[in-house]
């Protein structure tokens, strides 16, 4: 690939990551809203807790930890997405350069 095309792609990736950083609170707050037990039971009726578990400590545990675990899953997927972005879109070839670019953007 020509060097100019790679520079343009890097520029667009940096702009996209800047917008992602600026609007990071949007997916985080959406995870908090979507992961409430009432909301999930309305969307997916198969995920409802049995009536015998309603009002127990287990329901409170599931309700409190579901958004946290979902956010952790998002944070685990972020380096994978950054790695694929660098390798497939930006055209970074060497594994060490992929790792450095991913870590520079993630940390």
PDB file of N, CA and C in Angstrom:
ATOM      1  N   UNK A   1       0.842  -1.181   0.000  1.00  0.00           N
ATOM      2  CA  UNK A   1       0.000   0.000   0.000  1.00  0.00           C
ATOM      3  C   UNK A   1       0.882   1.237   0.000  1.00  0.00           C
ATOM      4  N   UNK A   2       0.443   2.230  -0.691  1.00  0.00           N
ATOM      5  CA  UNK A   2       1.227   3.464  -0.701  1.00  0.00           C
ATOM      6  C   UNK A   2       1.251   4.108   0.687  1.00  0.00           C
ATOM      7  N   UNK A   3       2.315   4.795   0.961  1.00  0.00           N
ATOM      8  CA  UNK A   3       2.498   5.434   2.259  1.00  0.00           C
ATOM      9  C   UNK A   3       1.427   6.478   2.536  1.00  0.00           C
ATOM     10  N   UNK A   4       0.995   7.206   1.515  1.00  0.00           N
ATOM     11  CA  UNK A   4      -0.023   8.241   1.710  1.00  0.00           C
ATOM     12  C   UNK A   4      -1.348   7.616   2.143  1.00  0.00           C
ATOM     13  N   UNK A   5      -1.693   6.472   1.571  1.00  0.00           N
ATOM     14  CA  UNK A   5      -2.934   5.806   1.948  1.00  0.00           C
ATOM     15  C   UNK A   5      -2.881   5.337   3.408  1.00  0.00           C
ATOM     16  N   UNK A   6      -1.734   4.840   3.835  1.00  0.00           N
ATOM     17  CA  UNK A   6      -1.581   4.413   5.218  1.00  0.00           C
ATOM     18  C   UNK A   6      -1.683   5.587   6.184  1.00  0.00           C
ATOM     19  N   UNK A   7      -1.120   6.722   5.816  1.00  0.00           N
ATOM     20  CA  UNK A   7      -1.218   7.905   6.662  1.00  0.00           C
ATOM     21  C   UNK A   7      -2.655   8.398   6.774  1.00  0.00           C
ATOM     22  N   UNK A   8      -3.401   8.347   5.677  1.00  0.00           N
ATOM     23  CA  UNK A   8      -4.806   8.760   5.707  1.00  0.00           C
ATOM     24  C   UNK A   8      -5.601   7.811   6.592  1.00  0.00           C
ATOM     25  N   UNK A   9      -5.346   6.512   6.482  1.00  0.00           N
ATOM     26  CA  UNK A   9      -6.051   5.539   7.315  1.00  0.00           C
ATOM     27  C   UNK A   9      -5.715   5.740   8.796  1.00  0.00           C
ATOM     28  N   UNK A  10      -4.456   5.993   9.090  1.00  0.00           N
ATOM     29  CA  UNK A  10      -4.071   6.241  10.481  1.00  0.00           C
ATOM     30  C   UNK A  10      -4.759   7.487  11.020  1.00  0.00           C
ATOM     31  N   UNK A  11      -4.856   8.504  10.187  1.00  0.00           N
ATOM     32  CA  UNK A  11      -5.529   9.742  10.604  1.00  0.00           C
ATOM     33  C   UNK A  11      -6.992   9.476  10.944  1.00  0.00           C
ATOM     34  N   UNK A  12      -7.694   8.731  10.085  1.00  0.00           N
ATOM     35  CA  UNK A  12      -9.103   8.443  10.337  1.00  0.00           C
ATOM     36  C   UNK A  12      -9.291   7.567  11.565  1.00  0.00           C
ATOM     37  N   UNK A  13      -8.372   6.649  11.796  1.00  0.00           N
ATOM     38  CA  UNK A  13      -8.462   5.818  12.996  1.00  0.00           C
ATOM     39  C   UNK A  13      -8.248   6.671  14.239  1.00  0.00           C
ATOM     40  N   UNK A  14      -7.293   7.574  14.213  1.00  0.00           N
ATOM     41  CA  UNK A  14      -7.058   8.443  15.362  1.00  0.00           C
ATOM     42  C   UNK A  14      -8.268   9.344  15.630  1.00  0.00           C
ATOM     43  N   UNK A  15      -8.898   9.850  14.590  1.00  0.00           N
ATOM     44  CA  UNK A  15     -10.098  10.678  14.760  1.00  0.00           C
ATOM     45  C   UNK A  15     -11.231   9.838  15.350  1.00  0.00           C
ATOM     46  N   UNK A  16     -11.413   8.616  14.846  1.00  0.00           N
ATOM     47  CA  UNK A  16     -12.466   7.736  15.369  1.00  0.00           C
ATOM     48  C   UNK A  16     -12.210   7.402  16.835  1.00  0.00           C
ATOM     49  N   UNK A  17     -10.966   7.160  17.200  1.00  0.00           N
ATOM     50  CA  UNK A  17     -10.646   6.864  18.593  1.00  0.00           C
ATOM     51  C   UNK A  17     -10.828   8.091  19.485  1.00  0.00           C
ATOM     52  N   UNK A  18     -10.583   9.262  18.949  1.00  0.00           N
ATOM     53  CA  UNK A  18     -10.822  10.488  19.707  1.00  0.00           C
ATOM     54  C   UNK A  18     -12.307  10.650  20.013  1.00  0.00           C
ATOM     55  N   UNK A  19     -13.157  10.394  19.011  1.00  0.00           N
ATOM     56  CA  UNK A  19     -14.599  10.442  19.255  1.00  0.00           C
ATOM     57  C   UNK A  19     -15.020   9.344  20.230  1.00  0.00           C
ATOM     58  N   UNK A  20     -14.424   8.151  20.105  1.00  0.00           N
ATOM     59  CA  UNK A  20     -14.739   7.073  21.042  1.00  0.00           C
ATOM     60  C   UNK A  20     -14.370   7.435  22.468  1.00  0.00           C
ATOM     61  N   UNK A  21     -13.248   8.101  22.632  1.00  0.00           N
ATOM     62  CA  UNK A  21     -12.828   8.534  23.964  1.00  0.00           C
ATOM     63  C   UNK A  21     -13.748   9.625  24.505  1.00  0.00           C
ATOM     64  N   UNK A  22     -14.148  10.537  23.637  1.00  0.00           N
ATOM     65  CA  UNK A  22     -15.014  11.635  24.073  1.00  0.00           C
ATOM     66  C   UNK A  22     -16.399  11.137  24.473  1.00  0.00           C
ATOM     67  N   UNK A  23     -16.881  10.090  23.805  1.00  0.00           N
ATOM     68  CA  UNK A  23     -18.227   9.594  24.068  1.00  0.00           C
ATOM     69  C   UNK A  23     -18.212   8.234  24.759  1.00  0.00           C
ATOM     70  N   UNK A  24     -17.167   7.953  25.525  1.00  0.00           N
ATOM     71  CA  UNK A  24     -17.044   6.672  26.228  1.00  0.00           C
ATOM     72  C   UNK A  24     -18.159   6.486  27.251  1.00  0.00           C
ATOM     73  N   UNK A  25     -18.668   7.564  27.794  1.00  0.00           N
ATOM     74  CA  UNK A  25     -19.715   7.452  28.808  1.00  0.00           C
ATOM     75  C   UNK A  25     -21.027   6.934  28.233  1.00  0.00           C
ATOM     76  N   UNK A  26     -21.242   7.085  26.936  1.00  0.00           N
ATOM     77  CA  UNK A  26     -22.492   6.614  26.327  1.00  0.00           C
ATOM     78  C   UNK A  26     -22.605   5.092  26.407  1.00  0.00           C
ATOM     79  N   UNK A  27     -21.613   4.302  25.925  1.00  0.00           N
ATOM     80  CA  UNK A  27     -21.781   2.845  26.063  1.00  0.00           C
ATOM     81  C   UNK A  27     -21.768   2.383  27.514  1.00  0.00           C
ATOM     82  N   UNK A  28     -21.024   3.058  28.362  1.00  0.00           N
ATOM     83  CA  UNK A  28     -20.985   2.660  29.774  1.00  0.00           C
ATOM     84  C   UNK A  28     -22.348   2.879  30.418  1.00  0.00           C
ATOM     85  N   UNK A  29     -22.965   4.009  30.157  1.00  0.00           N
ATOM     86  CA  UNK A  29     -24.284   4.257  30.752  1.00  0.00           C
ATOM     87  C   UNK A  29     -25.349   3.365  30.126  1.00  0.00           C
ATOM     88  N   UNK A  30     -25.225   3.047  28.834  1.00  0.00           N
ATOM     89  CA  UNK A  30     -26.171   2.125  28.219  1.00  0.00           C
ATOM     90  C   UNK A  30     -26.057   0.723  28.812  1.00  0.00           C
ATOM     91  N   UNK A  31     -24.844   0.296  29.130  1.00  0.00           N
ATOM     92  CA  UNK A  31     -24.668  -0.996  29.785  1.00  0.00           C
ATOM     93  C   UNK A  31     -25.344  -0.983  31.150  1.00  0.00           C
ATOM     94  N   UNK A  32     -25.204   0.101  31.877  1.00  0.00           N
ATOM     95  CA  UNK A  32     -25.842   0.203  33.186  1.00  0.00           C
ATOM     96  C   UNK A  32     -27.367   0.113  33.068  1.00  0.00           C
ATOM     97  N   UNK A  33     -27.918   0.725  32.038  1.00  0.00           N
ATOM     98  CA  UNK A  33     -29.373   0.711  31.865  1.00  0.00           C
ATOM     99  C   UNK A  33     -29.851  -0.651  31.386  1.00  0.00           C
ATOM    100  N   UNK A  34     -29.168  -1.222  30.394  1.00  0.00           N
ATOM    101  CA  UNK A  34     -29.615  -2.476  29.796  1.00  0.00           C
ATOM    102  C   UNK A  34     -29.452  -3.667  30.721  1.00  0.00           C
ATOM    103  N   UNK A  35     -28.536  -3.598  31.638  1.00  0.00           N
ATOM    104  CA  UNK A  35     -28.243  -4.766  32.467  1.00  0.00           C
ATOM    105  C   UNK A  35     -29.036  -4.820  33.762  1.00  0.00           C
ATOM    106  N   UNK A  36     -30.041  -4.031  33.899  1.00  0.00           N
ATOM    107  CA  UNK A  36     -30.901  -4.188  35.068  1.00  0.00           C
ATOM    108  C   UNK A  36     -31.758  -5.432  34.860  1.00  0.00           C
ATOM    109  N   UNK A  37     -32.074  -6.117  35.931  1.00  0.00           N
ATOM    110  CA  UNK A  37     -32.798  -7.381  35.795  1.00  0.00           C
ATOM    111  C   UNK A  37     -34.196  -7.165  35.222  1.00  0.00           C
ATOM    112  N   UNK A  38     -34.841  -6.056  35.554  1.00  0.00           N
ATOM    113  CA  UNK A  38     -36.170  -5.786  35.016  1.00  0.00           C
ATOM    114  C   UNK A  38     -36.116  -5.567  33.508  1.00  0.00           C
ATOM    115  N   UNK A  39     -35.123  -4.828  33.076  1.00  0.00           N
ATOM    116  CA  UNK A  39     -34.981  -4.540  31.642  1.00  0.00           C
ATOM    117  C   UNK A  39     -34.664  -5.811  30.862  1.00  0.00           C
ATOM    118  N   UNK A  40     -33.755  -6.633  31.378  1.00  0.00           N
ATOM    119  CA  UNK A  40     -33.412  -7.871  30.682  1.00  0.00           C
ATOM    120  C   UNK A  40     -34.567  -8.849  30.657  1.00  0.00           C
ATOM    121  N   UNK A  41     -35.334  -8.927  31.728  1.00  0.00           N
ATOM    122  CA  UNK A  41     -36.481  -9.832  31.723  1.00  0.00           C
ATOM    123  C   UNK A  41     -37.568  -9.349  30.764  1.00  0.00           C
ATOM    124  N   UNK A  42     -37.649  -8.039  30.544  1.00  0.00           N
ATOM    125  CA  UNK A  42     -38.598  -7.522  29.562  1.00  0.00           C
ATOM    126  C   UNK A  42     -38.127  -7.825  28.136  1.00  0.00           C
ATOM    127  N   UNK A  43     -36.816  -7.727  27.900  1.00  0.00           N
ATOM    128  CA  UNK A  43     -36.284  -7.993  26.561  1.00  0.00           C
ATOM    129  C   UNK A  43     -36.215  -9.476  26.256  1.00  0.00           C
ATOM    130  N   UNK A  44     -35.736 -10.262  27.212  1.00  0.00           N
ATOM    131  CA  UNK A  44     -35.566 -11.700  27.032  1.00  0.00           C
ATOM    132  C   UNK A  44     -36.302 -12.435  28.144  1.00  0.00           C
ATOM    133  N   UNK A  45     -37.513 -12.880  27.887  1.00  0.00           N
ATOM    134  CA  UNK A  45     -38.291 -13.508  28.955  1.00  0.00           C
ATOM    135  C   UNK A  45     -37.651 -14.784  29.519  1.00  0.00           C
ATOM    136  N   UNK A  46     -36.779 -15.420  28.799  1.00  0.00           N
ATOM    137  CA  UNK A  46     -36.127 -16.627  29.289  1.00  0.00           C
ATOM    138  C   UNK A  46     -35.115 -16.374  30.390  1.00  0.00           C
ATOM    139  N   UNK A  47     -34.730 -15.127  30.607  1.00  0.00           N
ATOM    140  CA  UNK A  47     -33.729 -14.797  31.620  1.00  0.00           C
ATOM    141  C   UNK A  47     -34.337 -14.380  32.959  1.00  0.00           C
ATOM    142  N   UNK A  48     -35.615 -14.606  33.131  1.00  0.00           N
ATOM    143  CA  UNK A  48     -36.245 -14.213  34.382  1.00  0.00           C
ATOM    144  C   UNK A  48     -35.837 -15.161  35.506  1.00  0.00           C
ATOM    145  N   UNK A  49     -35.670 -14.583  36.678  1.00  0.00           N
ATOM    146  CA  UNK A  49     -35.410 -15.390  37.861  1.00  0.00           C
ATOM    147  C   UNK A  49     -36.709 -16.036  38.325  1.00  0.00           C
ATOM    148  N   UNK A  50     -36.634 -17.222  38.882  1.00  0.00           N
ATOM    149  CA  UNK A  50     -37.860 -17.844  39.415  1.00  0.00           C
ATOM    150  C   UNK A  50     -38.450 -17.001  40.542  1.00  0.00           C
ATOM    151  N   UNK A  51     -39.738 -17.149  40.743  1.00  0.00           N
ATOM    152  CA  UNK A  51     -40.435 -16.366  41.771  1.00  0.00           C
ATOM    153  C   UNK A  51     -39.864 -16.616  43.167  1.00  0.00           C
ATOM    154  N   UNK A  52     -39.361 -17.831  43.402  1.00  0.00           N
ATOM    155  CA  UNK A  52     -38.818 -18.138  44.729  1.00  0.00           C
ATOM    156  C   UNK A  52     -37.537 -17.361  45.023  1.00  0.00           C
ATOM    157  N   UNK A  53     -36.861 -16.852  43.989  1.00  0.00           N
ATOM    158  CA  UNK A  53     -35.613 -16.115  44.186  1.00  0.00           C
ATOM    159  C   UNK A  53     -35.828 -14.603  44.248  1.00  0.00           C
ATOM    160  N   UNK A  54     -37.009 -14.149  43.959  1.00  0.00           N
ATOM    161  CA  UNK A  54     -37.262 -12.705  43.972  1.00  0.00           C
ATOM    162  C   UNK A  54     -37.191 -12.181  45.404  1.00  0.00           C
ATOM    163  N   UNK A  55     -36.502 -11.067  45.566  1.00  0.00           N
ATOM    164  CA  UNK A  55     -36.368 -10.457  46.878  1.00  0.00           C
ATOM    165  C   UNK A  55     -35.288 -11.086  47.747  1.00  0.00           C
ATOM    166  N   UNK A  56     -34.508 -12.013  47.197  1.00  0.00           N
ATOM    167  CA  UNK A  56     -33.463 -12.653  47.977  1.00  0.00           C
ATOM    168  C   UNK A  56     -32.130 -11.962  47.727  1.00  0.00           C
ATOM    169  N   UNK A  57     -31.127 -12.427  48.460  1.00  0.00           N
ATOM    170  CA  UNK A  57     -29.785 -11.882  48.282  1.00  0.00           C
ATOM    171  C   UNK A  57     -29.210 -12.254  46.921  1.00  0.00           C
ATOM    172  N   UNK A  58     -29.620 -13.392  46.386  1.00  0.00           N
ATOM    173  CA  UNK A  58     -29.116 -13.813  45.076  1.00  0.00           C
ATOM    174  C   UNK A  58     -29.596 -12.861  43.981  1.00  0.00           C
ATOM    175  N   UNK A  59     -30.820 -12.422  44.077  1.00  0.00           N
ATOM    176  CA  UNK A  59     -31.323 -11.458  43.091  1.00  0.00           C
ATOM    177  C   UNK A  59     -30.558 -10.135  43.203  1.00  0.00           C
ATOM    178  N   UNK A  60     -30.292  -9.702  44.408  1.00  0.00           N
ATOM    179  CA  UNK A  60     -29.520  -8.468  44.600  1.00  0.00           C
ATOM    180  C   UNK A  60     -28.110  -8.626  44.053  1.00  0.00           C
ATOM    181  N   UNK A  61     -27.514  -9.799  44.260  1.00  0.00           N
ATOM    182  CA  UNK A  61     -26.168 -10.052  43.749  1.00  0.00           C
ATOM    183  C   UNK A  61     -26.146 -10.008  42.226  1.00  0.00           C
ATOM    184  N   UNK A  62     -27.117 -10.671  41.610  1.00  0.00           N
ATOM    185  CA  UNK A  62     -27.187 -10.674  40.144  1.00  0.00           C
ATOM    186  C   UNK A  62     -27.448  -9.273  39.618  1.00  0.00           C
ATOM    187  N   UNK A  63     -28.342  -8.555  40.257  1.00  0.00           N
ATOM    188  CA  UNK A  63     -28.685  -7.203  39.809  1.00  0.00           C
ATOM    189  C   UNK A  63     -27.505  -6.242  39.953  1.00  0.00           C
ATOM    190  N   UNK A  64     -26.744  -6.389  41.016  1.00  0.00           N
ATOM    191  CA  UNK A  64     -25.624  -5.472  41.232  1.00  0.00           C
ATOM    192  C   UNK A  64     -24.400  -5.814  40.390  1.00  0.00           C
ATOM    193  N   UNK A  65     -24.136  -7.093  40.161  1.00  0.00           N
ATOM    194  CA  UNK A  65     -22.920  -7.479  39.464  1.00  0.00           C
ATOM    195  C   UNK A  65     -23.069  -7.622  37.962  1.00  0.00           C
ATOM    196  N   UNK A  66     -24.273  -7.689  37.451  1.00  0.00           N
ATOM    197  CA  UNK A  66     -24.450  -7.834  36.011  1.00  0.00           C
ATOM    198  C   UNK A  66     -23.888  -6.645  35.229  1.00  0.00           C
ATOM    199  N   UNK A  67     -24.155  -5.390  35.614  1.00  0.00           N
ATOM    200  CA  UNK A  67     -23.550  -4.271  34.882  1.00  0.00           C
ATOM    201  C   UNK A  67     -22.024  -4.245  34.994  1.00  0.00           C
ATOM    202  N   UNK A  68     -21.507  -4.615  36.141  1.00  0.00           N
ATOM    203  CA  UNK A  68     -20.052  -4.622  36.325  1.00  0.00           C
ATOM    204  C   UNK A  68     -19.408  -5.671  35.430  1.00  0.00           C
ATOM    205  N   UNK A  69     -19.995  -6.864  35.391  1.00  0.00           N
ATOM    206  CA  UNK A  69     -19.444  -7.921  34.546  1.00  0.00           C
ATOM    207  C   UNK A  69     -19.574  -7.579  33.066  1.00  0.00           C
ATOM    208  N   UNK A  70     -20.649  -6.912  32.691  1.00  0.00           N
ATOM    209  CA  UNK A  70     -20.811  -6.483  31.298  1.00  0.00           C
ATOM    210  C   UNK A  70     -19.768  -5.435  30.927  1.00  0.00           C
ATOM    211  N   UNK A  71     -19.487  -4.519  31.828  1.00  0.00           N
ATOM    212  CA  UNK A  71     -18.459  -3.520  31.566  1.00  0.00           C
ATOM    213  C   UNK A  71     -17.077  -4.168  31.481  1.00  0.00           C
ATOM    214  N   UNK A  72     -16.813  -5.140  32.321  1.00  0.00           N
ATOM    215  CA  UNK A  72     -15.545  -5.860  32.234  1.00  0.00           C
ATOM    216  C   UNK A  72     -15.416  -6.607  30.913  1.00  0.00           C
ATOM    217  N   UNK A  73     -16.510  -7.169  30.428  1.00  0.00           N
ATOM    218  CA  UNK A  73     -16.486  -7.838  29.124  1.00  0.00           C
ATOM    219  C   UNK A  73     -16.186  -6.835  28.014  1.00  0.00           C
ATOM    220  N   UNK A  74     -16.764  -5.648  28.100  1.00  0.00           N
ATOM    221  CA  UNK A  74     -16.468  -4.605  27.120  1.00  0.00           C
ATOM    222  C   UNK A  74     -14.991  -4.212  27.172  1.00  0.00           C
ATOM    223  N   UNK A  75     -14.452  -4.092  28.368  1.00  0.00           N
ATOM    224  CA  UNK A  75     -13.033  -3.740  28.507  1.00  0.00           C
ATOM    225  C   UNK A  75     -12.112  -4.854  28.026  1.00  0.00           C
ATOM    226  N   UNK A  76     -12.567  -6.092  28.091  1.00  0.00           N
ATOM    227  CA  UNK A  76     -11.774  -7.206  27.555  1.00  0.00           C
ATOM    228  C   UNK A  76     -11.818  -7.240  26.035  1.00  0.00           C
ATOM    229  N   UNK A  77     -12.929  -6.820  25.455  1.00  0.00           N
ATOM    230  CA  UNK A  77     -13.059  -6.817  23.996  1.00  0.00           C
ATOM    231  C   UNK A  77     -12.359  -5.630  23.345  1.00  0.00           C
ATOM    232  N   UNK A  78     -12.151  -4.567  24.082  1.00  0.00           N
ATOM    233  CA  UNK A  78     -11.555  -3.357  23.519  1.00  0.00           C
ATOM    234  C   UNK A  78     -10.153  -3.584  22.936  1.00  0.00           C
ATOM    235  N   UNK A  79      -9.213  -4.254  23.635  1.00  0.00           N
ATOM    236  CA  UNK A  79      -7.908  -4.482  23.009  1.00  0.00           C
ATOM    237  C   UNK A  79      -7.983  -5.373  21.777  1.00  0.00           C
ATOM    238  N   UNK A  80      -8.911  -6.323  21.769  1.00  0.00           N
ATOM    239  CA  UNK A  80      -9.065  -7.191  20.599  1.00  0.00           C
ATOM    240  C   UNK A  80      -9.542  -6.371  19.406  1.00  0.00           C
ATOM    241  N   UNK A  81     -10.487  -5.471  19.643  1.00  0.00           N
ATOM    242  CA  UNK A  81     -10.977  -4.625  18.555  1.00  0.00           C
ATOM    243  C   UNK A  81      -9.888  -3.669  18.063  1.00  0.00           C
ATOM    244  N   UNK A  82      -9.108  -3.114  18.980  1.00  0.00           N
ATOM    245  CA  UNK A  82      -8.013  -2.222  18.576  1.00  0.00           C
ATOM    246  C   UNK A  82      -6.946  -2.964  17.790  1.00  0.00           C
ATOM    247  N   UNK A  83      -6.668  -4.194  18.180  1.00  0.00           N
ATOM    248  CA  UNK A  83      -5.676  -5.015  17.481  1.00  0.00           C
ATOM    249  C   UNK A  83      -6.143  -5.317  16.061  1.00  0.00           C
ATOM    250  N   UNK A  84      -7.399  -5.687  15.916  1.00  0.00           N
ATOM    251  CA  UNK A  84      -7.935  -5.973  14.576  1.00  0.00           C
ATOM    252  C   UNK A  84      -8.013  -4.719  13.728  1.00  0.00           C
ATOM    253  N   UNK A  85      -8.322  -3.607  14.332  1.00  0.00           N
ATOM    254  CA  UNK A  85      -8.358  -2.344  13.603  1.00  0.00           C
ATOM    255  C   UNK A  85      -6.987  -2.010  13.039  1.00  0.00           C
ATOM    256  N   UNK A  86      -5.958  -2.189  13.853  1.00  0.00           N
ATOM    257  CA  UNK A  86      -4.597  -1.886  13.397  1.00  0.00           C
ATOM    258  C   UNK A  86      -4.131  -2.866  12.333  1.00  0.00           C
ATOM    259  N   UNK A  87      -4.461  -4.130  12.480  1.00  0.00           N
ATOM    260  CA  UNK A  87      -3.952  -5.114  11.527  1.00  0.00           C
ATOM    261  C   UNK A  87      -4.726  -5.110  10.211  1.00  0.00           C
ATOM    262  N   UNK A  88      -6.040  -4.986  10.280  1.00  0.00           N
ATOM    263  CA  UNK A  88      -6.839  -5.122   9.060  1.00  0.00           C
ATOM    264  C   UNK A  88      -7.078  -3.801   8.342  1.00  0.00           C
ATOM    265  N   UNK A  89      -7.276  -2.737   9.076  1.00  0.00           N
ATOM    266  CA  UNK A  89      -7.587  -1.474   8.406  1.00  0.00           C
ATOM    267  C   UNK A  89      -6.341  -0.636   8.166  1.00  0.00           C
ATOM    268  N   UNK A  90      -5.494  -0.547   9.181  1.00  0.00           N
ATOM    269  CA  UNK A  90      -4.319   0.312   9.039  1.00  0.00           C
ATOM    270  C   UNK A  90      -3.177  -0.370   8.311  1.00  0.00           C
ATOM    271  N   UNK A  91      -3.187  -1.671   8.244  1.00  0.00           N
ATOM    272  CA  UNK A  91      -2.158  -2.385   7.502  1.00  0.00           C
ATOM    273  C   UNK A  91      -0.854  -2.558   8.238  1.00  0.00           C
ATOM    274  N   UNK A  92      -0.869  -2.594   9.559  1.00  0.00           N
ATOM    275  CA  UNK A  92       0.358  -2.829  10.329  1.00  0.00           C
ATOM    276  C   UNK A  92       0.735  -4.298  10.158  1.00  0.00           C
ATOM    277  N   UNK A  93       1.973  -4.560   9.819  1.00  0.00           N
ATOM    278  CA  UNK A  93       2.380  -5.913   9.457  1.00  0.00           C
ATOM    279  C   UNK A  93       3.003  -6.703  10.605  1.00  0.00           C
ATOM    280  N   UNK A  94       3.938  -6.124  11.309  1.00  0.00           N
ATOM    281  CA  UNK A  94       4.671  -6.908  12.308  1.00  0.00           C
ATOM    282  C   UNK A  94       3.880  -7.029  13.601  1.00  0.00           C
ATOM    283  N   UNK A  95       4.061  -8.146  14.268  1.00  0.00           N
ATOM    284  CA  UNK A  95       3.331  -8.423  15.502  1.00  0.00           C
ATOM    285  C   UNK A  95       3.722  -7.442  16.606  1.00  0.00           C
ATOM    286  N   UNK A  96       4.989  -7.093  16.678  1.00  0.00           N
ATOM    287  CA  UNK A  96       5.420  -6.160  17.722  1.00  0.00           C
ATOM    288  C   UNK A  96       4.839  -4.763  17.486  1.00  0.00           C
ATOM    289  N   UNK A  97       4.759  -4.345  16.232  1.00  0.00           N
ATOM    290  CA  UNK A  97       4.144  -3.042  15.938  1.00  0.00           C
ATOM    291  C   UNK A  97       2.649  -3.060  16.257  1.00  0.00           C
ATOM    292  N   UNK A  98       1.984  -4.207  16.010  1.00  0.00           N
ATOM    293  CA  UNK A  98       0.575  -4.342  16.377  1.00  0.00           C
ATOM    294  C   UNK A  98       0.387  -4.231  17.879  1.00  0.00           C
ATOM    295  N   UNK A  99       1.257  -4.887  18.621  1.00  0.00           N
ATOM    296  CA  UNK A  99       1.159  -4.831  20.077  1.00  0.00           C
ATOM    297  C   UNK A  99       1.411  -3.418  20.594  1.00  0.00           C
ATOM    298  N   UNK A 100       2.417  -2.767  20.057  1.00  0.00           N
ATOM    299  CA  UNK A 100       2.725  -1.411  20.506  1.00  0.00           C
ATOM    300  C   UNK A 100       1.581  -0.445  20.186  1.00  0.00           C
ATOM    301  N   UNK A 101       1.008  -0.568  19.007  1.00  0.00           N
ATOM    302  CA  UNK A 101      -0.084   0.326  18.631  1.00  0.00           C
ATOM    303  C   UNK A 101      -1.319   0.065  19.491  1.00  0.00           C
ATOM    304  N   UNK A 102      -1.609  -1.210  19.753  1.00  0.00           N
ATOM    305  CA  UNK A 102      -2.753  -1.547  20.593  1.00  0.00           C
ATOM    306  C   UNK A 102      -2.555  -1.026  22.000  1.00  0.00           C
ATOM    307  N   UNK A 103      -1.378  -1.235  22.561  1.00  0.00           N
ATOM    308  CA  UNK A 103      -1.117  -0.783  23.939  1.00  0.00           C
ATOM    309  C   UNK A 103      -1.093   0.734  24.036  1.00  0.00           C
ATOM    310  N   UNK A 104      -0.570   1.386  23.030  1.00  0.00           N
ATOM    311  CA  UNK A 104      -0.543   2.845  23.051  1.00  0.00           C
ATOM    312  C   UNK A 104      -1.948   3.422  23.072  1.00  0.00           C
ATOM    313  N   UNK A 105      -2.864   2.780  22.344  1.00  0.00           N
ATOM    314  CA  UNK A 105      -4.239   3.271  22.300  1.00  0.00           C
ATOM    315  C   UNK A 105      -5.050   2.823  23.501  1.00  0.00           C
ATOM    316  N   UNK A 106      -4.775   1.659  24.005  1.00  0.00           N
ATOM    317  CA  UNK A 106      -5.577   1.127  25.106  1.00  0.00           C
ATOM    318  C   UNK A 106      -5.188   1.757  26.433  1.00  0.00           C
ATOM    319  N   UNK A 107      -3.906   1.986  26.660  1.00  0.00           N
ATOM    320  CA  UNK A 107      -3.456   2.529  27.947  1.00  0.00           C
ATOM    321  C   UNK A 107      -3.334   4.007  27.794  1.00  0.00           C
TER     322      UNK A 107
END
